[in-house]
Amino acid sequence: MTRVLVVEDEPPLVRALEINLKVRGYDVDTASDGAHALRLAAACPPEVVLLDLGLPDMDGIDVIKELRGWSRASILVVSARRTSDEKITALDAGADDYITKPFSMDELLARLRAAARRIDSVRPSGESAVMVTETFTLDLPAKKARRDGRDVRLTPTEWHLVEVLVRNSGRLVSQQQLLLEVWGPSHSTQTNYLRVYMAQLRRKLEADPAHPRHFFTAPGMGYRFDP
C-alpha cells in the first residue's frame, strides 16, 4: 500500500483528498503545517508527498529542501502559485511534479499514480545497487557518489536521472521516457531539462565531460548509460 502524506491547511480540501485517496487504496496521513509534516514524514515515511506551498508556519519550499536532506519520497506540489519562476523554484528545490489550484481530481490522481510508479521503478535491487566504473562509484541505495576517491554531491533530480539510466544500462532511454519518469507527464516536451541536467552529470562524474565514456547522447532520440 502506497503511503501518501497530504500537507495542506484548507480543511475541505484535506477531507476531499483523504476520502478520494483512501477509497482508492492509499494509506493517508495529513498535516496542516510544515513542522507537523516533517515530524510525520520522519515517523511514518511516505512514498509520495502532496504539498501545498502556502503553509501557515513555513514556506513549502523550505519543507521540500528539508525533506530532500533525508527522504526519497516523490514530492508533488499542489499550489495556487502559478508563475513559471515559482514552479522552477519548487522543482529546483527537489519537487518531482507541480500542479496548480484549482485542479481536477482525475488529473491529480493521474499525477499521483505516475509519482508512485517512479518510486517503484527506481528502487534498486541485487546487482545494480552499486555501480562501479574506473572513474566513479554510484551507491544507489545510499544516494552516494564518489569520483576519484572524493564525494560528489548530486541533486535529487540528478539522482533520478542516474537511477533510470543505470537501471537500463546499455540500452537507449528515450527523451520522453526520461522526462516522464523524472519530471512527470506535465514536462513531456521539456527536452531542454535533459540537456542541462545531463551536462551537469557529465561535469560531475565523467573524467572528460566533452568526450564522455559513460553518459551518451543519441541526438534527438535519448540517452544511454554504459558501465
Short mmCIF file of C-alpha atoms in Angstrom, two decimals:
data_model
loop_
_atom_site.label_atom_id
_atom_site.label_comp_id
_atom_site.label_asym_id
_atom_site.label_seq_id
_atom_site.Cartn_x
_atom_site.Cartn_y
_atom_site.Cartn_z
CA MET A 1 0.00 0.00 0.00
CA THR A 2 1.41 3.38 -1.04
CA ARG A 3 1.64 5.84 1.85
CA VAL A 4 0.75 9.44 0.93
CA LEU A 5 1.37 12.45 3.14
CA VAL A 6 -1.04 15.32 2.40
CA VAL A 7 0.35 18.68 3.58
CA GLU A 8 -2.47 21.21 3.27
CA ASP A 9 -4.09 23.78 5.56
CA GLU A 10 -7.52 24.01 3.88
CA PRO A 11 -9.74 21.54 5.80
CA PRO A 12 -12.31 20.98 3.00
CA LEU A 13 -9.55 20.14 0.52
CA VAL A 14 -7.83 17.86 3.05
CA ARG A 15 -11.09 15.96 3.58
CA ALA A 16 -11.70 15.65 -0.17
CA LEU A 17 -8.17 14.36 -0.81
CA GLU A 18 -8.27 11.96 2.13
CA ILE A 19 -11.61 10.45 1.01
CA ASN A 20 -10.56 10.11 -2.63
CA LEU A 21 -7.19 8.59 -1.79
CA LYS A 22 -8.40 6.14 0.83
CA VAL A 23 -11.19 4.82 -1.38
CA ARG A 24 -8.50 4.02 -3.99
CA GLY A 25 -6.40 2.06 -1.53
CA TYR A 26 -3.81 4.64 -0.46
CA ASP A 27 -2.61 4.90 3.14
CA VAL A 28 -3.05 8.59 4.01
CA ASP A 29 -1.51 10.86 6.64
CA THR A 30 -2.34 14.57 6.84
CA ALA A 31 -0.58 17.63 8.21
CA SER A 32 -1.78 21.24 8.25
CA ASP A 33 1.63 22.87 8.64
CA GLY A 34 5.25 22.28 7.72
CA ALA A 35 6.59 21.32 11.13
CA HIS A 36 3.92 18.66 11.63
CA ALA A 37 4.55 17.38 8.10
CA LEU A 38 8.27 16.92 8.74
CA ARG A 39 7.62 15.09 12.02
CA LEU A 40 5.11 12.77 10.31
CA ALA A 41 7.46 12.13 7.38
CA ALA A 42 10.20 11.11 9.81
CA ALA A 43 7.94 8.90 11.94
CA CYS A 44 5.97 7.28 9.09
CA PRO A 45 7.99 7.73 5.87
CA PRO A 46 5.69 8.34 2.88
CA GLU A 47 6.28 7.24 -0.70
CA VAL A 48 4.56 10.39 -2.03
CA VAL A 49 4.03 13.85 -0.52
CA LEU A 50 1.24 16.13 -1.77
CA LEU A 51 2.48 19.54 -0.67
CA ASP A 52 0.86 22.97 -0.62
CA LEU A 53 3.43 25.78 -0.66
CA GLY A 54 1.36 28.33 1.29
CA LEU A 55 1.58 26.86 4.79
CA PRO A 56 0.86 28.81 7.98
CA ASP A 57 4.21 28.25 9.70
CA MET A 58 6.79 27.99 6.90
CA ASP A 59 7.10 28.17 3.14
CA GLY A 60 6.58 24.91 1.30
CA ILE A 61 9.91 25.40 -0.49
CA ASP A 62 11.65 25.04 2.87
CA VAL A 63 9.70 21.83 3.51
CA ILE A 64 10.93 20.46 0.17
CA LYS A 65 14.53 21.33 0.99
CA GLU A 66 14.27 19.75 4.43
CA LEU A 67 12.71 16.56 3.07
CA ARG A 68 15.32 16.27 0.36
CA GLY A 69 18.03 16.12 3.01
CA TRP A 70 16.90 12.66 4.11
CA SER A 71 13.77 11.47 2.27
CA ARG A 72 13.40 9.71 -1.07
CA ALA A 73 9.65 10.43 -1.24
CA SER A 74 8.27 11.72 -4.52
CA ILE A 75 7.05 15.29 -3.90
CA LEU A 76 4.03 16.57 -5.85
CA VAL A 77 3.43 20.27 -5.24
CA VAL A 78 -0.25 21.31 -5.22
CA SER A 79 -0.31 25.10 -5.08
CA ALA A 80 -2.14 28.24 -6.13
CA ARG A 81 1.21 29.74 -7.16
CA ARG A 82 1.26 29.55 -10.93
CA THR A 83 4.12 31.66 -12.32
CA SER A 84 6.97 29.93 -14.15
CA ASP A 85 9.55 31.27 -11.68
CA GLU A 86 7.66 29.80 -8.73
CA LYS A 87 7.34 26.43 -10.43
CA ILE A 88 11.04 26.38 -11.34
CA THR A 89 11.98 27.28 -7.76
CA ALA A 90 9.97 24.33 -6.43
CA LEU A 91 11.39 21.89 -8.99
CA ASP A 92 14.95 23.07 -8.40
CA ALA A 93 14.44 22.64 -4.64
CA GLY A 94 13.64 18.97 -5.24
CA ALA A 95 9.94 18.68 -6.14
CA ASP A 96 9.14 16.00 -8.71
CA ASP A 97 5.97 17.49 -10.16
CA TYR A 98 3.77 20.58 -9.86
CA ILE A 99 0.02 21.02 -10.26
CA THR A 100 -1.77 24.34 -9.83
CA LYS A 101 -5.01 25.01 -7.98
CA PRO A 102 -7.79 24.69 -8.88
CA PHE A 103 -7.27 21.21 -10.33
CA SER A 104 -9.39 18.26 -11.34
CA MET A 105 -9.27 15.27 -9.01
CA ASP A 106 -8.76 12.99 -12.02
CA GLU A 107 -5.62 14.89 -13.04
CA LEU A 108 -4.22 14.86 -9.52
CA LEU A 109 -4.85 11.12 -9.19
CA ALA A 110 -3.10 10.52 -12.53
CA ARG A 111 -0.09 12.54 -11.36
CA LEU A 112 -0.10 10.62 -8.08
CA ARG A 113 -0.13 7.27 -9.88
CA ALA A 114 2.82 8.41 -12.02
CA ALA A 115 4.72 9.51 -8.90
CA ALA A 116 4.10 6.16 -7.22
CA ARG A 117 5.30 4.32 -10.33
CA ARG A 118 8.51 6.35 -10.36
CA ILE A 119 9.19 5.43 -6.76
CA ASP A 120 8.70 1.73 -7.55
CA SER A 121 10.82 1.92 -10.69
CA VAL A 122 13.89 3.43 -9.04
CA ARG A 123 14.12 1.03 -6.10
CA PRO A 124 17.40 -0.72 -6.80
CA SER A 125 17.87 -4.42 -6.22
CA GLY A 126 20.53 -7.06 -6.45
CA GLU A 127 23.32 -6.46 -8.92
CA SER A 128 22.52 -2.84 -9.83
CA ALA A 129 22.53 -1.47 -6.25
CA VAL A 130 26.14 -0.25 -6.58
CA MET A 131 27.65 0.75 -9.92
CA VAL A 132 31.45 0.91 -10.14
CA THR A 133 33.37 2.36 -13.09
CA GLU A 134 37.06 3.16 -13.48
CA THR A 135 36.37 6.79 -12.53
CA PHE A 136 33.33 6.92 -10.24
CA THR A 137 31.14 4.81 -7.97
CA LEU A 138 27.37 5.16 -7.55
CA ASP A 139 25.80 3.69 -4.42
CA LEU A 140 22.12 3.94 -5.33
CA PRO A 141 20.53 2.83 -2.02
CA ALA A 142 22.72 5.20 0.00
CA LYS A 143 22.48 8.02 -2.57
CA LYS A 144 26.26 8.44 -2.52
CA ALA A 145 28.53 9.19 -5.44
CA ARG A 146 32.34 9.22 -5.44
CA ARG A 147 34.73 10.24 -8.18
CA ASP A 148 38.48 9.67 -7.95
CA GLY A 149 38.09 8.94 -4.24
CA ARG A 150 36.12 12.10 -3.42
CA ASP A 151 32.44 12.51 -2.59
CA VAL A 152 30.31 14.11 -5.30
CA ARG A 153 27.02 15.78 -4.45
CA LEU A 154 24.18 15.01 -6.84
CA THR A 155 20.83 16.78 -6.62
CA PRO A 156 17.61 14.74 -6.21
CA THR A 157 16.79 15.27 -9.88
CA GLU A 158 20.27 14.15 -10.94
CA TRP A 159 19.84 11.01 -8.82
CA HIS A 160 16.52 10.26 -10.53
CA LEU A 161 18.20 10.53 -13.92
CA VAL A 162 21.11 8.34 -12.85
CA GLU A 163 18.80 5.67 -11.42
CA VAL A 164 16.71 5.43 -14.58
CA LEU A 165 19.78 5.27 -16.81
CA VAL A 166 21.63 2.75 -14.64
CA ARG A 167 18.54 0.56 -14.44
CA ASN A 168 18.60 0.49 -18.25
CA SER A 169 22.40 0.11 -18.61
CA GLY A 170 23.47 -0.43 -22.19
CA ARG A 171 20.04 0.47 -23.59
CA LEU A 172 18.92 3.74 -25.13
CA VAL A 173 16.35 5.51 -22.94
CA SER A 174 14.13 7.84 -24.94
CA GLN A 175 13.82 11.51 -24.08
CA GLN A 176 10.10 11.04 -23.45
CA GLN A 177 10.65 8.15 -21.04
CA LEU A 178 13.23 10.11 -19.04
CA LEU A 179 11.01 13.18 -18.87
CA LEU A 180 8.03 11.10 -17.80
CA GLU A 181 9.88 9.15 -15.10
CA VAL A 182 11.91 12.03 -13.68
CA TRP A 183 9.66 15.09 -14.11
CA GLY A 184 6.23 13.62 -14.78
CA PRO A 185 3.68 13.96 -17.58
CA SER A 186 3.44 17.75 -17.34
CA HIS A 187 7.01 18.08 -18.68
CA SER A 188 6.93 15.56 -21.52
CA THR A 189 8.19 18.11 -24.09
CA GLN A 190 10.82 19.91 -21.98
CA THR A 191 13.87 18.36 -23.63
CA ASN A 192 15.94 21.36 -22.53
CA TYR A 193 15.73 19.96 -18.98
CA LEU A 194 17.53 16.84 -20.16
CA ARG A 195 20.30 18.74 -21.91
CA VAL A 196 21.00 20.85 -18.83
CA TYR A 197 20.94 18.01 -16.31
CA MET A 198 22.91 15.57 -18.46
CA ALA A 199 25.60 18.21 -18.93
CA GLN A 200 25.72 18.62 -15.15
CA LEU A 201 26.06 14.87 -14.63
CA ARG A 202 28.95 14.69 -17.09
CA ARG A 203 30.74 17.60 -15.40
CA LYS A 204 30.40 15.94 -12.03
CA LEU A 205 31.18 12.33 -12.96
CA GLU A 206 32.97 12.00 -16.30
CA ALA A 207 36.76 12.35 -16.45
CA ASP A 208 36.40 14.25 -19.72
CA PRO A 209 32.87 15.72 -19.99
CA ALA A 210 33.43 16.75 -23.62
CA HIS A 211 34.19 13.12 -24.52
CA PRO A 212 32.03 11.04 -22.16
CA ARG A 213 32.69 7.35 -21.64
CA HIS A 214 29.52 6.51 -19.71
CA PHE A 215 26.70 9.01 -20.33
CA PHE A 216 25.99 9.08 -24.06
CA THR A 217 23.60 11.17 -26.15
CA ALA A 218 21.73 9.94 -29.21
CA PRO A 219 20.76 13.33 -30.70
CA GLY A 220 17.02 13.78 -30.98
CA MET A 221 16.40 10.31 -29.55
CA GLY A 222 17.59 9.83 -25.98
CA TYR A 223 20.44 8.88 -23.67
CA ARG A 224 22.35 5.74 -22.70
CA PHE A 225 24.50 4.74 -19.74
CA ASP A 226 27.36 2.31 -20.39
CA PRO A 227 29.17 0.95 -17.30
#
